[in-house]
Short mmCIF file of C-alpha atoms in Angstrom, two decimals:
data_model
loop_
_atom_site.label_atom_id
_atom_site.label_comp_id
_atom_site.label_asym_id
_atom_site.label_seq_id
_atom_site.Cartn_x
_atom_site.Cartn_y
_atom_site.Cartn_z
CA UNK A 1 80.23 132.22 33.21
CA UNK A 2 76.94 132.94 31.76
CA UNK A 3 75.18 130.79 29.45
CA UNK A 4 76.18 133.36 26.48
CA UNK A 5 79.62 132.54 27.14
CA UNK A 6 79.24 128.59 27.77
CA UNK A 7 77.29 128.65 24.13
CA UNK A 8 80.14 130.70 22.80
CA UNK A 9 82.80 128.12 23.48
CA UNK A 10 81.12 125.42 21.74
CA UNK A 11 82.80 123.69 18.83
CA UNK A 12 81.30 122.95 15.47
CA UNK A 13 78.66 126.10 15.39
CA UNK A 14 78.27 128.72 12.93
CA UNK A 15 78.66 132.11 14.35
CA UNK A 16 76.17 134.48 14.12
CA UNK A 17 75.49 138.00 15.49
CA UNK A 18 72.73 139.95 16.88
CA UNK A 19 71.93 142.92 15.33
CA UNK A 20 69.54 145.50 17.37
CA UNK A 21 67.83 148.62 16.40
CA UNK A 22 66.67 150.39 19.16
CA UNK A 23 64.20 152.89 18.33
CA UNK A 24 61.85 155.37 20.66
CA UNK A 25 58.71 153.19 19.84
CA UNK A 26 60.15 149.74 19.14
CA UNK A 27 63.29 147.80 19.54
CA UNK A 28 63.83 145.54 16.50
CA UNK A 29 66.27 142.76 16.32
CA UNK A 30 67.46 139.72 14.47
CA UNK A 31 70.13 137.36 14.37
CA UNK A 32 72.41 137.53 11.10
CA UNK A 33 75.17 135.26 9.49
CA UNK A 34 78.57 136.37 7.92
CA UNK A 35 76.61 136.54 4.41
CA UNK A 36 74.06 139.29 5.97
CA UNK A 37 71.32 136.91 5.82
CA UNK A 38 68.61 137.71 8.76
CA UNK A 39 67.85 134.08 10.03
CA UNK A 40 65.33 135.16 12.70
CA UNK A 41 63.49 138.45 13.41
CA UNK A 42 61.22 139.87 16.31
CA UNK A 43 60.63 143.36 18.00
CA UNK A 44 59.47 144.59 21.14
CA UNK A 45 58.09 147.89 22.34
CA UNK A 46 60.53 150.26 23.78
CA UNK A 47 58.87 150.78 26.86
CA UNK A 48 59.74 154.29 28.40
CA UNK A 49 57.90 153.35 31.61
CA UNK A 50 60.47 150.81 32.95
CA UNK A 51 64.06 151.43 33.69
CA UNK A 52 66.83 150.74 31.51
CA UNK A 53 68.50 147.76 33.24
CA UNK A 54 65.26 145.99 32.97
CA UNK A 55 64.54 146.67 29.91
CA UNK A 56 67.60 145.17 28.39
CA UNK A 57 67.46 142.27 30.61
CA UNK A 58 64.42 141.73 28.76
CA UNK A 59 66.17 142.30 25.27
CA UNK A 60 68.41 139.51 26.48
CA UNK A 61 65.64 136.86 27.19
CA UNK A 62 63.96 137.86 23.69
CA UNK A 63 67.05 137.13 22.19
CA UNK A 64 68.06 133.66 23.89
CA UNK A 65 64.35 132.63 22.85
CA UNK A 66 65.22 133.62 18.97
CA UNK A 67 68.36 131.69 19.23
CA UNK A 68 66.45 128.72 20.46
CA UNK A 69 63.89 129.27 17.64
CA UNK A 70 66.56 128.39 15.09
CA UNK A 71 67.63 125.41 16.52
CA UNK A 72 71.10 124.08 17.25
CA UNK A 73 74.39 124.65 15.43
CA UNK A 74 74.62 128.24 15.83
CA UNK A 75 77.12 130.31 18.34
CA UNK A 76 76.12 133.96 19.17
CA UNK A 77 79.47 135.65 18.69
CA UNK A 78 78.59 139.17 19.34
CA UNK A 79 75.95 141.88 19.96
CA UNK A 80 75.49 145.09 18.18
CA UNK A 81 73.14 148.05 18.55
CA UNK A 82 71.92 150.99 16.32
CA UNK A 83 70.21 153.94 18.39
CA UNK A 84 69.58 157.29 17.85
CA UNK A 85 72.84 159.27 18.96
CA UNK A 86 74.64 156.05 19.54
CA UNK A 87 78.39 157.09 20.05
CA UNK A 88 80.40 154.31 18.20
CA UNK A 89 83.70 155.91 19.72
CA UNK A 90 82.36 155.64 23.68
CA UNK A 91 79.88 152.80 23.45
CA UNK A 92 77.12 155.14 24.57
CA UNK A 93 73.90 156.14 24.02
CA UNK A 94 74.41 160.27 24.38
CA UNK A 95 70.56 161.28 24.69
CA UNK A 96 67.87 158.61 25.11
CA UNK A 97 65.11 160.70 23.33
CA UNK A 98 61.65 160.33 24.56
CA UNK A 99 62.98 157.80 27.50
CA UNK A 100 63.58 158.12 30.91
CA UNK A 101 67.28 157.06 30.68
CA UNK A 102 70.27 158.68 31.45
CA UNK A 103 71.46 161.34 29.09
CA UNK A 104 74.85 159.35 28.69
CA UNK A 105 73.70 155.41 28.73
CA UNK A 106 76.84 152.87 28.85
CA UNK A 107 74.93 150.38 26.56
CA UNK A 108 77.87 148.74 25.74
CA UNK A 109 78.71 147.87 29.26
CA UNK A 110 75.32 147.05 29.99
CA UNK A 111 74.90 144.68 27.38
CA UNK A 112 78.39 143.06 27.83
CA UNK A 113 77.22 142.34 31.56
CA UNK A 114 74.19 140.28 30.25
CA UNK A 115 75.73 138.51 27.40
CA UNK A 116 79.43 138.42 28.15
CA UNK A 117 80.14 139.06 24.65
CA UNK A 118 81.57 141.57 22.40
CA UNK A 119 79.53 144.71 21.94
CA UNK A 120 79.84 147.22 19.47
CA UNK A 121 77.12 150.60 19.32
CA UNK A 122 76.53 152.69 16.53
CA UNK A 123 74.24 155.71 15.35
CA UNK A 124 71.42 154.05 13.58
CA UNK A 125 72.07 155.98 10.49
CA UNK A 126 75.66 154.75 10.52
CA UNK A 127 74.40 151.46 10.62
CA UNK A 128 71.97 152.05 7.69
CA UNK A 129 74.70 153.35 5.57
CA UNK A 130 77.17 150.43 6.54
CA UNK A 131 74.19 147.93 5.85
CA UNK A 132 73.69 149.55 2.43
CA UNK A 133 77.37 148.99 1.73
CA UNK A 134 77.92 145.50 2.91
CA UNK A 135 74.47 143.86 1.84
CA UNK A 136 72.51 146.71 -0.13
CA UNK A 137 72.74 149.22 -3.03
CA UNK A 138 76.12 150.58 -2.05
CA UNK A 139 78.14 147.09 -2.56
CA UNK A 140 81.35 148.07 -4.42
CA UNK A 141 80.99 151.66 -3.89
CA UNK A 142 83.47 153.72 -1.62
CA UNK A 143 81.66 156.90 -1.46
CA UNK A 144 77.98 157.07 -0.43
CA UNK A 145 75.52 158.69 1.89
CA UNK A 146 72.42 157.09 3.21
CA UNK A 147 69.71 159.34 4.73
CA UNK A 148 66.69 157.59 6.95
CA UNK A 149 63.63 159.48 6.36
CA UNK A 150 61.34 158.94 9.20
CA UNK A 151 60.13 161.01 12.46
CA UNK A 152 63.41 162.55 11.94
CA UNK A 153 66.25 162.61 9.39
CA UNK A 154 69.25 160.87 10.02
CA UNK A 155 72.64 160.53 7.81
CA UNK A 156 75.38 158.26 7.49
CA UNK A 157 78.44 158.87 5.07
CA UNK A 158 80.99 156.73 3.44
CA UNK A 159 83.77 158.72 2.01
CA UNK A 160 86.64 156.89 0.25
CA UNK A 161 85.70 153.59 2.01
CA UNK A 162 85.53 155.25 5.55
CA UNK A 163 82.80 155.65 8.06
CA UNK A 164 82.49 159.44 8.64
CA UNK A 165 82.11 159.68 12.49
CA UNK A 166 84.04 163.04 13.44
CA UNK A 167 85.89 164.07 16.69
CA UNK A 168 83.31 162.85 19.07
CA UNK A 169 81.44 160.33 17.26
CA UNK A 170 78.33 162.74 15.90
CA UNK A 171 79.36 163.49 12.54
CA UNK A 172 76.72 163.43 9.83
CA UNK A 173 73.83 165.04 11.68
CA UNK A 174 72.40 166.46 8.25
CA UNK A 175 68.75 166.78 9.52
CA UNK A 176 70.24 169.58 12.00
CA UNK A 177 71.80 171.74 9.18
CA UNK A 178 69.81 175.19 8.95
CA UNK A 179 67.83 174.65 5.64
CA UNK A 180 65.56 177.80 6.41
CA UNK A 181 66.83 180.62 8.04
CA UNK A 182 64.73 181.43 10.99
CA UNK A 183 62.37 178.69 10.19
CA UNK A 184 60.51 176.24 12.31
CA UNK A 185 61.42 175.24 15.90
CA UNK A 186 63.59 172.14 16.19
CA UNK A 187 63.61 169.88 19.42
CA UNK A 188 67.37 170.52 19.22
CA UNK A 189 66.88 174.07 20.22
CA UNK A 190 67.37 175.81 16.87
CA UNK A 191 65.15 177.22 14.06
CA UNK A 192 65.12 175.77 10.66
CA UNK A 193 66.79 172.58 10.94
CA UNK A 194 66.49 170.34 7.68
CA UNK A 195 64.33 167.72 9.60
CA UNK A 196 61.71 170.10 10.64
CA UNK A 197 60.89 170.26 6.85
CA UNK A 198 61.86 166.96 5.55
CA UNK A 199 60.65 163.94 7.70
CA UNK A 200 57.49 162.65 8.31
CA UNK A 201 56.70 165.19 11.34
CA UNK A 202 58.03 167.99 8.97
CA UNK A 203 55.59 167.48 6.11
CA UNK A 204 52.55 167.20 8.59
CA UNK A 205 53.83 170.56 9.95
CA UNK A 206 53.70 171.96 6.43
CA UNK A 207 50.03 170.74 6.16
CA UNK A 208 48.96 172.42 9.45
CA UNK A 209 50.79 175.45 8.38
CA UNK A 210 48.56 175.97 5.45
CA UNK A 211 46.24 178.64 5.31
CA UNK A 212 42.55 177.52 6.43
CA UNK A 213 40.64 178.47 3.09
CA UNK A 214 43.50 176.20 1.14
CA UNK A 215 43.28 173.52 3.81
CA UNK A 216 39.71 173.09 3.54
CA UNK A 217 39.63 172.78 -0.25
CA UNK A 218 41.95 169.73 0.54
CA UNK A 219 40.99 166.30 1.15
CA UNK A 220 43.76 166.56 4.15
CA UNK A 221 41.12 169.52 5.58
CA UNK A 222 38.99 166.62 6.62
CA UNK A 223 41.38 165.17 9.29
CA UNK A 224 41.48 165.68 12.76
CA UNK A 225 44.94 167.32 13.17
CA UNK A 226 46.04 164.60 15.66
CA UNK A 227 45.21 161.90 13.08
CA UNK A 228 47.22 163.44 10.05
CA UNK A 229 50.15 161.47 9.26
CA UNK A 230 52.86 161.27 6.23
CA UNK A 231 50.79 158.23 4.87
CA UNK A 232 47.62 160.00 4.68
CA UNK A 233 49.48 162.80 2.83
CA UNK A 234 50.86 160.41 0.38
CA UNK A 235 47.30 158.77 0.05
CA UNK A 236 46.01 162.27 -0.54
CA UNK A 237 48.75 162.98 -3.40
CA UNK A 238 47.89 159.83 -4.94
CA UNK A 239 44.35 160.97 -5.51
CA UNK A 240 45.62 164.13 -6.98
CA UNK A 241 45.04 166.60 -4.12
CA UNK A 242 46.85 169.91 -4.74
CA UNK A 243 47.68 170.70 -1.31
CA UNK A 244 49.43 167.13 -0.81
CA UNK A 245 51.62 167.52 -4.30
CA UNK A 246 52.62 170.86 -3.12
CA UNK A 247 53.61 170.06 0.25
CA UNK A 248 55.93 167.07 -1.62
CA UNK A 249 57.39 169.42 -3.99
CA UNK A 250 58.22 172.36 -1.25
CA UNK A 251 59.75 169.18 1.07
CA UNK A 252 61.55 167.96 -2.49
CA UNK A 253 62.98 171.72 -3.33
CA UNK A 254 64.43 172.25 0.39
CA UNK A 255 65.75 168.64 0.14
CA UNK A 256 67.13 168.84 -3.09
CA UNK A 257 69.06 171.89 -2.29
CA UNK A 258 70.47 170.76 1.11
CA UNK A 259 71.62 167.17 -0.90
CA UNK A 260 73.47 169.67 -3.41
CA UNK A 261 75.27 171.18 -0.88
CA UNK A 262 76.53 167.79 0.67
CA UNK A 263 77.61 166.89 -2.84
CA UNK A 264 79.31 169.89 -3.30
CA UNK A 265 81.25 168.84 0.15
CA UNK A 266 81.55 165.21 -0.26
CA UNK A 267 81.41 164.54 -3.60
CA UNK A 268 79.37 161.09 -3.32
CA UNK A 269 78.77 158.61 -6.14
CA UNK A 270 75.41 157.59 -4.20
CA UNK A 271 72.87 158.70 -1.86
CA UNK A 272 70.50 156.27 -0.56
CA UNK A 273 67.18 157.49 0.81
CA UNK A 274 65.59 154.68 3.52
CA UNK A 275 62.85 154.73 5.92
CA UNK A 276 59.24 155.11 6.13
CA UNK A 277 58.79 158.26 3.73
CA UNK A 278 61.40 157.13 1.35
CA UNK A 279 58.51 154.69 0.33
CA UNK A 280 56.76 157.98 -1.65
CA UNK A 281 58.95 157.46 -4.65
CA UNK A 282 56.76 159.05 -7.33
CA UNK A 283 55.66 162.10 -5.12
CA UNK A 284 59.39 162.33 -2.96
CA UNK A 285 62.07 160.83 -4.93
CA UNK A 286 61.32 162.29 -8.45
CA UNK A 287 61.09 165.83 -7.78
CA UNK A 288 64.03 165.35 -5.33
CA UNK A 289 66.29 164.22 -8.05
CA UNK A 290 65.05 167.09 -10.09
CA UNK A 291 65.79 170.06 -7.48
CA UNK A 292 69.05 168.33 -6.62
CA UNK A 293 70.18 168.63 -10.21
CA UNK A 294 68.92 171.99 -10.32
CA UNK A 295 71.14 173.14 -7.49
CA UNK A 296 74.16 171.10 -8.13
CA UNK A 297 77.68 172.61 -9.18
CA UNK A 298 78.33 172.04 -12.89
CA UNK A 299 81.25 169.93 -12.15
CA UNK A 300 79.24 167.49 -10.40
CA UNK A 301 76.28 167.26 -12.70
CA UNK A 302 76.05 163.50 -13.80
CA UNK A 303 78.10 162.29 -11.15
CA UNK A 304 76.00 161.19 -8.46
CA UNK A 305 72.65 158.92 -8.36
CA UNK A 306 69.98 159.15 -5.72
CA UNK A 307 68.21 155.84 -5.28
CA UNK A 308 65.30 154.55 -2.65
CA UNK A 309 66.90 151.46 -0.86
CA UNK A 310 66.01 148.13 -2.13
CA UNK A 311 66.29 146.44 1.69
CA UNK A 312 63.13 146.53 3.94
CA UNK A 313 63.15 149.01 6.96
CA UNK A 314 63.60 146.20 9.39
CA UNK A 315 66.57 144.73 7.60
CA UNK A 316 68.47 147.65 6.93
CA UNK A 317 69.19 149.03 10.74
CA UNK A 318 69.73 145.36 11.66
CA UNK A 319 72.13 144.13 9.22
CA UNK A 320 73.76 147.68 9.24
CA UNK A 321 74.30 147.18 13.17
CA UNK A 322 75.20 143.46 12.53
CA UNK A 323 78.11 144.56 10.17
CA UNK A 324 79.66 146.65 12.62
CA UNK A 325 80.26 143.38 14.94
CA UNK A 326 81.33 141.08 11.87
CA UNK A 327 83.77 143.86 11.07
CA UNK A 328 85.28 143.77 14.98
CA UNK A 329 85.13 139.93 14.78
CA UNK A 330 87.53 140.17 11.74
CA UNK A 331 89.76 142.86 13.16
CA UNK A 332 88.98 145.50 10.91
CA UNK A 333 89.16 149.00 12.30
CA UNK A 334 85.95 150.69 13.50
CA UNK A 335 86.23 153.60 10.99
CA UNK A 336 87.98 151.84 8.03
CA UNK A 337 86.29 149.32 5.93
#
């Protein structure tokens, strides 16, 4: 019996769970109570130069230290992780992007061997939509979509109160629908995927593809191509830079058309945008709403809202992962909420 199992049997303690947001650059984690309150938070680099076993053992020690930091009176009841390509059904990460880990990493088994506690695994966008449903803008709404806008584009879907996972656990890959025929090369191997246009990296590509004479007249033309970021594009847009504003408009038009198609398919009441790029509300949200409404079927006009998340980025994924564990501990099915 390991130390975690001993603690789990203590009486008169409040149960809490560890929510983990496993990213390609950083791994963020926190301790969450049943009310969805983040009691403690920390992050460590996701080091691609060490093996997965040493990394998760390090993560276990860090969570142990986090438990010590909040004092006595708490019991860790479970561990839940959200990750890109996390497979809820199999308890695996099916492609550890940018990491030297196996293509199908049995993360549930690994964490269970470290903690000796229940473990749940989810796609990071599914964790985000669940976090919004229980603790954010989606409370009380049974039909919603949450889209994470960062380096790529992730999507989690709740339909009639059910998380849509699909036959093999990979439903909701909105970032990999073809948005532009014969468009940009995507890392998935196809061309024209939505996330090659609507993402932080997609917007950078839009700037770099601009004709040289136009780029030279822009504030962005003075930047080294390796230092260009979506934040700098946003800053230029705030200063009224024509190219930056045009890139945002192009991004919003492609995004709005795809969202309108998603509404035709899923008929959600609410679409929530989260992630770093979603912070550019004036330049992305407003035109995206405009174009979505333009392309909507008449029957859907006025039936769906598009909002940016009111949760900060660290909370959305961590609380969403934690929600998966609370549902398991309460004996609620993994796909019905």
